[in-house]
Coordinates of C-alpha atoms and ligand atoms in Angstrom, one line a residue:
X46 CA -34.1 46.4 -10.1
X47 CA -34.9 49.5 -12.1
X48 CA -38.5 49.6 -13.2
X49 CA -37.5 50.5 -16.7
X50 CA -35.6 47.2 -17.0
X51 CA -38.9 45.3 -16.7
X52 CA -40.6 44.8 -20.0
X53 CA -44.3 45.1 -19.9
X54 CA -45.8 41.9 -21.3
X55 CA -47.6 43.6 -24.2
X56 CA -44.3 44.9 -25.5
X57 CA -42.6 41.5 -25.8
X58 CA -42.5 39.4 -29.0
X59 CA -44.2 36.6 -27.1
X60 CA -47.3 38.8 -26.7
X61 CA -47.9 38.9 -30.4
X62 CA -47.1 35.2 -30.7
X63 CA -49.7 34.5 -28.1
X64 CA -52.3 36.8 -29.8
X65 CA -51.7 34.7 -32.9
X66 CA -51.9 31.5 -31.0
X67 CA -55.2 32.6 -29.4
X68 CA -56.6 33.4 -32.9
X69 CA -55.5 30.1 -34.5
X70 CA -56.3 27.6 -31.8
X71 CA -56.7 29.2 -28.3
X72 CA -60.1 30.7 -28.9
X73 CA -61.6 27.4 -30.1
X74 CA -59.6 25.2 -27.7
X75 CA -61.6 22.3 -26.3
X76 CA -60.2 20.5 -23.3
X77 CA -62.3 17.4 -24.1
X78 CA -60.8 17.1 -27.5
X79 CA -57.3 17.7 -26.0
X80 CA -57.7 14.8 -23.6
X81 CA -59.0 12.6 -26.4
X82 CA -56.0 13.3 -28.6
X83 CA -53.3 13.4 -25.9
X84 CA -53.0 10.5 -23.4
X85 CA -50.2 12.3 -21.5
X86 CA -52.2 15.5 -20.9
X87 CA -52.9 15.0 -17.2
X88 CA -49.2 14.2 -16.5
X89 CA -48.0 17.1 -18.5
X90 CA -50.3 19.7 -17.0
X91 CA -50.3 18.6 -13.4
X92 CA -47.5 18.7 -10.9
X93 CA -46.4 18.5 -7.3
X94 CA -45.2 21.5 -5.4
X95 CA -44.4 21.6 -1.7
X96 CA -47.5 20.3 0.1
X97 CA -49.8 21.0 -2.9
X98 CA -50.6 18.9 -5.9
X99 CA -52.0 20.9 -8.8
X100 CA -54.0 19.7 -11.8
X101 CA -54.1 22.4 -14.6
X102 CA -55.2 19.9 -17.2
X103 CA -58.9 20.9 -17.3
X104 CA -58.0 24.4 -18.4
X105 CA -58.0 25.8 -21.9
X106 CA -54.3 25.4 -22.2
X107 CA -51.9 23.1 -23.9
X108 CA -48.1 22.7 -23.8
X109 CA -47.6 24.8 -26.9
X110 CA -49.4 27.7 -25.4
X111 CA -47.7 27.2 -22.1
X112 CA -44.4 27.4 -23.9
X113 CA -45.3 30.7 -25.4
X114 CA -46.4 31.9 -21.9
X115 CA -43.0 30.8 -20.6
X116 CA -41.4 33.0 -23.3
X117 CA -43.6 35.8 -22.2
X118 CA -42.4 35.4 -18.6
X119 CA -38.7 35.3 -19.7
X120 CA -39.1 38.3 -22.0
X121 CA -40.9 40.3 -19.4
X122 CA -38.0 39.8 -17.0
X123 CA -40.1 38.0 -14.3
X124 CA -37.0 36.0 -13.1
X125 CA -35.0 39.2 -12.5
X126 CA -38.0 40.8 -10.9
X127 CA -38.4 37.8 -8.6
X128 CA -34.7 37.9 -7.8
X129 CA -35.0 41.6 -7.0
X130 CA -37.7 40.8 -4.5
X131 CA -35.6 38.1 -2.9
X132 CA -32.6 40.4 -2.8
X133 CA -34.5 43.0 -0.8
X134 CA -34.6 45.7 -3.5
X135 CA -37.2 48.4 -3.2
X136 CA -39.5 46.9 -5.8
X137 CA -42.5 48.7 -4.2
X138 CA -41.4 51.7 -6.2
X139 CA -44.2 54.1 -5.4
X140 CA -43.4 53.8 -1.7
X141 CA -39.7 53.1 -2.1
X142 CA -40.0 50.0 0.0
X143 CA -38.6 46.5 -0.2
X144 CA -41.1 43.6 -0.4
X145 CA -39.9 41.0 2.1
X146 CA -42.8 39.1 3.6
X147 CA -40.9 36.0 2.5
X148 CA -38.1 36.9 4.9
X149 CA -40.5 36.4 7.8
X150 CA -40.5 32.7 6.9
X151 CA -36.8 32.3 6.4
X152 CA -35.0 30.2 9.0
X153 CA -32.0 31.9 10.7
X154 CA -28.8 31.9 8.7
X155 CA -26.0 29.7 9.7
X156 CA -23.5 32.3 11.2
X157 CA -20.5 30.4 9.6
X158 CA -22.0 30.6 6.0
X159 CA -23.6 34.0 6.0
X160 CA -21.1 35.3 3.4
X161 CA -22.2 32.6 1.0
X162 CA -25.9 33.0 1.6
X163 CA -28.2 34.2 -1.3
X164 CA -29.8 36.6 1.2
X165 CA -26.7 37.9 2.9
X166 CA -27.6 41.5 2.2
X167 CA -30.7 41.2 4.4
X168 CA -29.0 39.2 7.2
X169 CA -29.5 42.1 9.6
X170 CA -33.3 42.2 8.9
X171 CA -33.5 38.5 9.3
X172 CA -31.9 38.8 12.8
X173 CA -34.6 41.3 13.7
X174 CA -37.3 39.0 12.3
X175 CA -36.2 36.2 14.5
X176 CA -35.7 38.3 17.6
X177 CA -39.4 39.5 17.4
X178 CA -40.6 36.1 16.3
X179 CA -39.0 34.5 19.4
X180 CA -40.5 37.1 21.8
X181 CA -43.9 36.9 20.2
X182 CA -44.0 33.1 20.3
X183 CA -42.8 33.2 23.9
X184 CA -45.7 35.6 24.7
X185 CA -48.1 33.3 22.8
X186 CA -47.0 30.4 24.9
X187 CA -47.5 32.4 28.1
X188 CA -51.1 33.3 27.0
X189 CA -51.8 29.7 26.1
X190 CA -50.6 28.5 29.5
X191 CA -52.7 31.2 31.3
X192 CA -56.1 29.5 31.9
X193 CA -57.5 32.8 33.2
X194 CA -57.5 34.2 29.7
X195 CA -60.4 32.5 27.9
X196 CA -61.0 35.0 25.1
X197 CA -58.7 36.6 22.6
X198 CA -60.2 39.5 20.6
X199 CA -58.3 40.7 17.6
X200 CA -59.2 44.2 16.5
X201 CA -57.8 45.0 13.1
X202 CA -59.0 45.3 9.5
X203 CA -57.9 44.3 6.0
X204 CA -54.5 42.5 6.2
X205 CA -54.6 42.9 10.0
X206 CA -57.8 40.8 10.2
X207 CA -58.3 38.6 7.2
X208 CA -55.1 36.6 7.4
X209 CA -55.2 35.7 11.1
X210 CA -58.9 35.1 10.9
X211 CA -58.7 32.9 7.8
X212 CA -55.9 30.9 9.4
X213 CA -57.4 30.5 12.8
X214 CA -60.6 29.2 11.2
X215 CA -58.7 26.9 8.8
X216 CA -56.7 25.4 11.5
X217 CA -59.5 24.9 14.0
X218 CA -58.4 21.3 14.5
X219 CA -55.2 22.6 16.0
X220 CA -56.6 25.3 18.2
X221 CA -56.0 25.1 21.9
X222 CA -59.1 24.0 23.8
X223 CA -60.5 26.4 26.4
X224 CA -59.9 29.6 24.4
X225 CA -62.2 31.4 22.1
X226 CA -60.9 33.7 19.3
X227 CA -62.9 36.7 18.1
X228 CA -62.2 39.0 15.2
X229 CA -63.6 42.5 15.1
X230 CA -62.9 44.5 12.0
X231 CA -65.8 46.6 11.0
X232 CA -66.3 50.1 12.2
X233 CA -70.0 49.1 12.5
X234 CA -70.4 49.1 16.3
X235 CA -72.8 46.1 16.0
X236 CA -69.7 43.9 15.5
X237 CA -67.8 45.1 18.6
X238 CA -70.9 45.3 20.7
X239 CA -71.8 41.7 19.9
X240 CA -68.3 40.5 20.8
X241 CA -68.2 42.5 24.0
X242 CA -71.4 40.9 25.1
X243 CA -69.7 37.5 25.0
X244 CA -66.5 38.4 27.0
X245 CA -65.4 39.6 30.4
X246 CA -62.6 42.1 31.0
X247 CA -60.8 39.9 33.5
X248 CA -60.5 36.9 31.1
X249 CA -60.0 38.7 27.8
X250 CA -56.9 39.7 25.8
X251 CA -57.4 42.4 23.2
X252 CA -54.9 42.4 20.4
X253 CA -54.9 45.7 18.5
X254 CA -53.5 44.8 15.1
X255 CA -52.7 47.7 12.8
X256 CA -49.6 48.2 10.7
X257 CA -49.9 51.9 10.7
X258 CA -51.9 52.3 14.0
X259 CA -53.9 55.0 12.3
X260 CA -56.6 53.1 10.5
X261 CA -59.9 54.8 11.6
X262 CA -61.9 51.5 12.0
X263 CA -59.3 49.9 14.2
X264 CA -58.6 53.0 16.2
X265 CA -62.3 53.5 16.8
X266 CA -62.8 49.9 17.9
X267 CA -59.7 49.9 20.0
X268 CA -60.8 53.1 21.8
X269 CA -64.2 51.7 22.5
X270 CA -62.8 48.4 23.7
X271 CA -60.4 50.2 26.0
X272 CA -63.3 52.4 27.4
X273 CA -65.5 49.2 27.9
X274 CA -62.6 47.5 29.7
X275 CA -62.2 50.5 32.1
X276 CA -65.9 50.9 32.6
X277 CA -66.3 47.2 33.5
X278 CA -63.6 47.3 36.2
X279 CA -60.6 46.4 34.1
X280 CA -57.4 48.1 35.2
X281 CA -54.4 46.1 34.0
X282 CA -54.0 47.3 30.4
X283 CA -50.5 45.8 30.1
X284 CA -51.9 42.4 30.8
X285 CA -55.1 42.7 28.7
X286 CA -54.0 44.7 25.7
X287 CA -51.2 44.1 23.2
X288 CA -50.5 46.0 20.0
X289 CA -49.2 44.5 16.8
X290 CA -47.8 47.3 14.7
X291 CA -44.9 49.0 12.9
X292 CA -45.9 52.2 14.8
X293 CA -44.9 51.3 18.4
X294 CA -44.8 55.0 19.4
X295 CA -48.5 55.4 18.4
X296 CA -49.4 52.2 20.4
X297 CA -47.6 53.6 23.4
X298 CA -49.3 56.9 23.1
X299 CA -52.6 55.0 23.0
X300 CA -51.7 53.5 26.3
X301 CA -50.5 50.0 25.3
X302 CA -47.1 49.0 26.5
X303 CA -47.1 45.3 25.4
X304 CA -46.1 45.6 21.7
X305 CA -44.8 43.4 18.9
X306 CA -43.4 45.2 15.9
X307 CA -42.8 44.6 12.3
X308 CA -41.5 46.6 9.4
X309 CA -42.6 48.8 6.5
X310 CA -41.3 46.1 4.0
X311 CA -44.2 43.9 5.1
X312 CA -47.4 44.8 3.1
X313 CA -50.6 44.7 5.2
X314 CA -52.1 41.9 3.1
X315 CA -48.8 39.9 3.3
X316 CA -48.5 40.4 7.1
X317 CA -49.9 37.2 8.5
X318 CA -46.4 35.9 8.9
X319 CA -45.4 38.8 11.1
X320 CA -46.6 39.9 14.6
X321 CA -50.0 40.2 12.9
X322 CA -50.0 36.4 13.1
X323 CA -50.1 36.5 17.0
X324 CA -53.8 35.3 17.3
X325 CA -52.8 32.3 15.2
X326 CA -49.7 31.7 17.2
X327 CA -51.8 31.8 20.4
X328 CA -54.3 29.5 18.8
X329 CA -52.0 26.8 17.4
X330 CA -48.9 27.4 19.6
X331 CA -45.2 28.0 18.9
X332 CA -44.6 24.7 17.1
X333 CA -47.7 25.1 14.9
X334 CA -46.8 28.6 14.0
X335 CA -43.2 27.6 13.1
X336 CA -44.6 24.8 11.0
X337 CA -46.8 27.3 9.2
X338 CA -43.8 29.5 8.4
X339 CA -41.8 26.5 7.3
X340 CA -44.5 25.4 4.9
X341 CA -44.5 28.8 3.3
X342 CA -40.7 28.8 3.2
X343 CA -40.7 25.6 1.3
X344 CA -43.0 27.3 -1.3
X345 CA -40.7 30.3 -1.4
X346 CA -37.8 28.1 -2.2
X347 CA -39.8 26.3 -4.9
X348 CA -40.8 29.7 -6.4
X349 CA -37.2 31.0 -6.1
X350 CA -35.4 28.0 -7.6
X351 CA -37.6 25.7 -9.6
X352 CA -37.3 26.0 -13.4
X353 CA -40.2 28.1 -14.8
X354 CA -41.7 25.1 -16.5
X355 CA -42.2 23.2 -13.3
X356 CA -42.7 26.2 -11.1
X357 CA -46.3 26.1 -9.8
X358 CA -46.7 29.8 -8.9
X359 CA -45.3 30.7 -12.4
X360 CA -47.6 28.3 -14.2
X361 CA -50.6 29.6 -12.3
X362 CA -49.7 33.2 -12.8
X363 CA -49.2 32.7 -16.5
X364 CA -52.5 30.9 -16.8
X365 CA -54.1 33.9 -15.1
X366 CA -52.6 36.2 -17.7
X367 CA -53.7 33.9 -20.6
X368 CA -57.3 33.9 -19.3
X369 CA -57.4 37.6 -18.4
X370 CA -55.8 39.1 -21.4
X371 CA -56.4 36.6 -24.3
X372 CA -59.6 34.8 -23.3
X373 CA -61.0 37.9 -21.6
X374 CA -62.2 36.1 -18.5
X375 CA -62.6 38.7 -15.8
X376 CA -63.2 36.7 -12.7
X377 CA -62.1 33.6 -10.9
X378 CA -64.2 31.6 -8.5
X379 CA -62.5 30.1 -5.5
X380 CA -64.2 26.9 -4.4
X381 CA -62.6 25.4 -1.2
X382 CA -64.1 22.0 -0.6
X383 CA -63.3 22.1 3.1
X384 CA -65.5 24.1 5.5
X385 CA -62.5 25.2 7.5
X386 CA -61.3 27.1 4.4
X387 CA -64.5 29.2 4.3
X388 CA -62.6 32.4 4.9
X389 CA -60.1 31.7 2.1
X390 CA -62.1 33.4 -0.7
X391 CA -62.3 36.6 1.4
X392 CA -58.6 36.4 2.2
X393 CA -57.6 35.9 -1.4
X394 CA -59.8 38.7 -2.5
X395 CA -57.7 41.2 -0.6
X396 CA -54.5 39.5 -1.4
X397 CA -54.9 39.5 -5.2
X398 CA -57.4 42.3 -5.9
X399 CA -55.6 44.9 -3.6
X400 CA -52.3 43.8 -5.1
X401 CA -53.2 43.7 -8.8
X402 CA -56.3 45.8 -9.1
X403 CA -54.3 48.6 -10.8
X404 CA -54.9 50.6 -14.0
X405 CA -51.4 52.0 -14.5
X406 CA -48.0 50.3 -14.7
X407 CA -45.2 50.8 -12.3
X408 CA -44.1 53.9 -14.2
X409 CA -47.6 55.4 -14.0
X410 CA -48.5 54.8 -17.6
X411 CA -52.1 53.7 -18.3
X412 CA -52.5 50.0 -19.2
X413 CA -54.1 49.0 -22.4
X414 CA -55.2 45.6 -21.0
X415 CA -57.1 44.2 -18.0
X416 CA -55.4 43.3 -14.7
X417 CA -56.8 41.7 -11.6
X418 CA -59.7 39.4 -12.1
X419 CA -62.6 39.6 -9.6
X420 CA -62.1 36.8 -7.0
X421 CA -65.1 35.4 -5.3
X422 CA -66.5 32.1 -3.9
X423 CA -67.9 30.0 -1.1
X424 CA -67.0 26.6 0.2
X425 CA -68.3 23.6 -1.6
X426 CA -70.7 21.9 -1.6
X427 CA -72.7 25.0 -0.5
X428 CA -71.8 26.9 -3.7
X429 CA -73.2 24.1 -5.8
X430 CA -76.7 25.0 -4.5
X431 CA -76.2 28.7 -5.1
X432 CA -74.2 30.0 -8.0
X433 CA -72.8 26.9 -9.7
X434 CA -75.9 27.1 -12.0
X435 CA -74.3 30.1 -13.5
X436 CA -70.9 28.5 -13.7
X437 CA -72.3 25.5 -15.7
X438 CA -74.9 27.3 -17.9
X439 CA -74.4 31.0 -17.6
X440 CA -73.3 33.1 -20.6
X441 CA -69.9 34.0 -19.0
X442 CA -67.1 31.6 -18.6
X443 CA -65.6 31.8 -15.1
X444 CA -62.5 29.7 -14.4
X445 CA -62.9 27.9 -11.1
X446 CA -60.1 27.1 -8.6
X447 CA -61.0 24.0 -6.6
X448 CA -59.1 23.4 -3.3
X449 CA -59.6 20.0 -1.8
X450 CA -58.0 18.1 1.1
X451 CA -57.5 14.3 0.9
X452 CA -57.6 13.4 4.5
X453 CA -60.5 14.3 6.8
X454 CA -59.9 15.0 10.5
X455 CA -63.3 13.7 11.6
X456 CA -64.6 10.2 11.7
X457 CA -68.1 10.7 10.3
X458 CA -68.5 7.8 8.0
X459 CA -69.2 8.6 4.4
X460 CA -69.0 12.4 4.5
X461 CA -65.6 12.9 3.2
X462 CA -66.0 10.5 0.3
X463 CA -69.2 12.3 -0.6
X464 CA -67.4 15.7 -0.4
X465 CA -64.5 14.5 -2.6
X466 CA -66.9 12.9 -5.0
X467 CA -68.7 16.2 -5.3
X468 CA -65.6 18.3 -6.0
X469 CA -64.4 15.8 -8.6
X470 CA -67.9 15.7 -10.2
X471 CA -68.2 19.4 -10.4
X472 CA -64.8 19.8 -12.1
X473 CA -65.8 16.9 -14.4
X474 CA -69.2 18.4 -15.2
X475 CA -67.8 21.8 -15.9
X476 CA -65.4 20.3 -18.4
X477 CA -67.5 17.5 -20.0
X478 CA -70.8 19.3 -20.2
X479 CA -73.8 17.4 -21.6
X480 CA -75.5 17.9 -24.9
X481 CA -79.3 18.1 -24.9
X482 CA -81.5 19.1 -27.8
X483 CA -84.0 20.8 -25.5
X484 CA -81.6 23.6 -24.6
X485 CA -82.6 24.1 -21.0
X486 CA -80.7 20.9 -20.0
X487 CA -77.8 21.6 -22.3
X488 CA -74.4 22.0 -20.5
X489 CA -71.9 23.5 -22.9
X490 CA -68.9 22.1 -21.0
X491 CA -65.3 23.1 -21.7
X492 CA -65.6 25.3 -18.6
X493 CA -62.1 25.6 -17.2
X494 CA -61.0 24.7 -13.7
X495 CA -57.8 24.2 -11.8
X496 CA -57.6 21.7 -9.0
X497 CA -55.4 22.2 -5.9
X498 CA -55.1 19.1 -3.7
X499 CA -53.6 19.0 -0.2
X500 CA -52.9 15.7 1.6
X501 CA -54.0 17.2 4.9
X502 CA -55.0 20.6 6.1
X503 CA -52.2 21.4 8.6
X504 CA -50.2 24.5 9.6
X505 CA -47.5 23.4 7.1
X506 CA -49.8 22.8 4.1
X507 CA -51.8 26.0 4.8
X508 CA -48.6 28.0 4.9
X509 CA -47.5 26.5 1.5
X510 CA -51.0 27.1 0.0
X511 CA -51.0 30.8 1.0
X512 CA -47.4 31.4 -0.2
X513 CA -48.3 29.8 -3.5
X514 CA -51.1 32.3 -3.9
X515 CA -48.9 35.2 -3.0
X516 CA -46.3 34.2 -5.6
X517 CA -48.8 33.5 -8.4
X518 CA -50.1 37.0 -8.2
X519 CA -46.5 38.3 -8.1
X520 CA -46.1 36.6 -11.5
X521 CA -49.2 38.1 -13.1
X522 CA -48.5 41.5 -11.6
X523 CA -44.9 41.3 -12.8
X524 CA -45.9 40.5 -16.3
X525 CA -48.5 43.3 -16.3
X526 CA -45.7 45.7 -15.3
X527 CA -47.6 46.9 -12.2
X528 CA -46.6 47.6 -8.7
X529 CA -48.4 44.8 -6.8
X530 CA -47.4 46.2 -3.4
X531 CA -49.0 49.6 -3.0
X532 CA -52.8 50.3 -2.6
X533 CA -53.5 53.9 -3.4
X534 CA -57.0 53.0 -4.4
X535 CA -58.1 52.8 -0.8
X536 CA -57.2 56.4 0.0
X537 CA -59.9 58.5 -1.7
X538 CA -62.8 56.8 0.3
X539 CA -60.9 57.4 3.5
X540 CA -60.5 61.1 2.9
X541 CA -64.1 61.6 1.7
X542 CA -65.4 59.6 4.8
X543 CA -63.8 62.2 7.1
X544 CA -65.6 65.0 5.2
X545 CA -68.9 63.2 5.1
X546 CA -68.7 62.4 8.8
X547 CA -68.4 66.1 9.6
X548 CA -71.3 66.8 7.3
X549 CA -73.5 64.1 9.0
X550 CA -72.8 65.8 12.3
X551 CA -73.4 69.4 11.0
X552 CA -76.0 68.8 8.3
X553 CA -74.0 70.9 5.9
X554 CA -74.5 69.5 2.4
X555 CA -73.3 72.5 0.4
X556 CA -71.2 71.6 -2.6
X557 CA -72.1 67.9 -2.5
X558 CA -73.4 66.0 -5.5
X559 CA -77.2 65.6 -5.5
X560 CA -77.3 62.0 -4.6
X561 CA -74.9 62.2 -1.6
X562 CA -76.7 65.4 -0.4
X563 CA -80.1 63.7 -0.7
X564 CA -79.1 60.5 1.1
X565 CA -77.3 62.6 3.8
X566 CA -80.4 64.6 4.5
X567 CA -82.6 61.3 4.7
X568 CA -80.1 59.9 7.2
X569 CA -80.4 62.9 9.4
X570 CA -84.2 62.9 9.6
Ligands
F6P843 O1 -57.5 48.8 3.1 C1 -56.3 49.4 3.0 C2 -55.3 48.9 4.0 O2 -54.2 49.8 4.0 C3 -54.8 47.5 3.8 O3 -53.8 47.4 2.9 C4 -54.4 47.1 5.2 O4 -54.3 45.7 5.3 C5 -55.5 47.7 6.0 O5 -55.8 48.9 5.4 C6 -55.3 47.8 7.4 O6 -54.2 48.7 7.7 P1 -53.5 48.8 9.1 O7 -52.9 47.4 9.4 O8 -52.4 49.8 9.0 O9 -54.5 49.1 10.1

């Protein structure tokens, strides 16, 4: 798809119609009044998608506005853009790369029907995907069966850390007993040093996870781990180190021969489904990992084929645009009411903010409107005793996204009902508010929230939930006309860090700004 065939959302007729709709009733929209006047509101603004039930009805949204948002999506060409992604076109235009993390979850094609398949033009890539998936899962099974390996240490950062870490924590109930999983990401040596204190060379498997195999944090940690291994009597690198990377040559040059590859068409923050998922595969096993992929694939199919009006990623992405660009809300709070989902906010921060935190469109033109909201949050009920005060009574309106799970996997009487009561009560309180003449006890209400409900937290449902989030930000990014798949914004800091590192060693602060020079000199004394 040619970038110029996309129409940026602010250049469509629907954009002006939405501006008008915002002025006439969007701005003053009150969800309480909307429920009072429309008995069908919950039914109309909630839906099932694979493994996720979503309730959008507590938002500042009605069907008339949603219809205009659907016009906006159609006029912006989001469907063609989505098809371009699923056709393997190079929609990451600044790097000339296809965007095919979804292919990592696609089952193999039936050899007889390849010609009729919607994805026949990426059949060769799919064969490669399954060949590496099979060998990586066979390796995972071997590690699982090896009782002498008790600790798996993943060394990676960003997408090479957040995804596997979030998922291993989320699926704790499915993790093989007898093995511990550690994640070292930070270049801060405290993190690696603390982990190395807890493991032994003869019983540890180090996974060096880096798409590029050049990231300074990961390379520094990997080199120190390798040196520690040798210094503590480790000899068999082939057995105790494996690399997960697109740059197998660099991994070999580093001295690692056990490698699992992937491809440049998998963005780092979308790479959990690739070899980067190996820690998860070891943790939950081949079958669990295949279920994780299958859950995500079901969501892919939903996104690819469901009519826009009942397409959950589309509805959520459009709501995000409505809030960001019309209501002017600049953040979204993620509130997972499940302690195993405690890394979800951090994972979603990278996923959405690195994807959509852009100030120019895909052609490089400056955008006249806001893009990625700030995502943040903590698990409930903890957040209630911290920042929910601000959500209820602060001066800013922050849409909240609740994630809850119906079925507990423990047998502690009463806890889960109390947890679910709390998540429902918070969503209710945000919307209903409470009038009080005294002011301090006044809750304005009409504070928007979306509610995502899973039946059970399993590999399948987690896969679907994550794919849902990937596609919803595809939709908002597509409307905004941006390239959601590059991340040039992380480059400048990397370059400057190299320069400052040399200056910290030498003490040379000439040419630096006054603040950096002053701090540098304090650090050296
Ligand atoms: O932070 C920038 C980034 O490029 C992320 O996009 C990526 O997930 C992370 O660095 C790690 O990169 P790599 O997997 O190549 O080490």
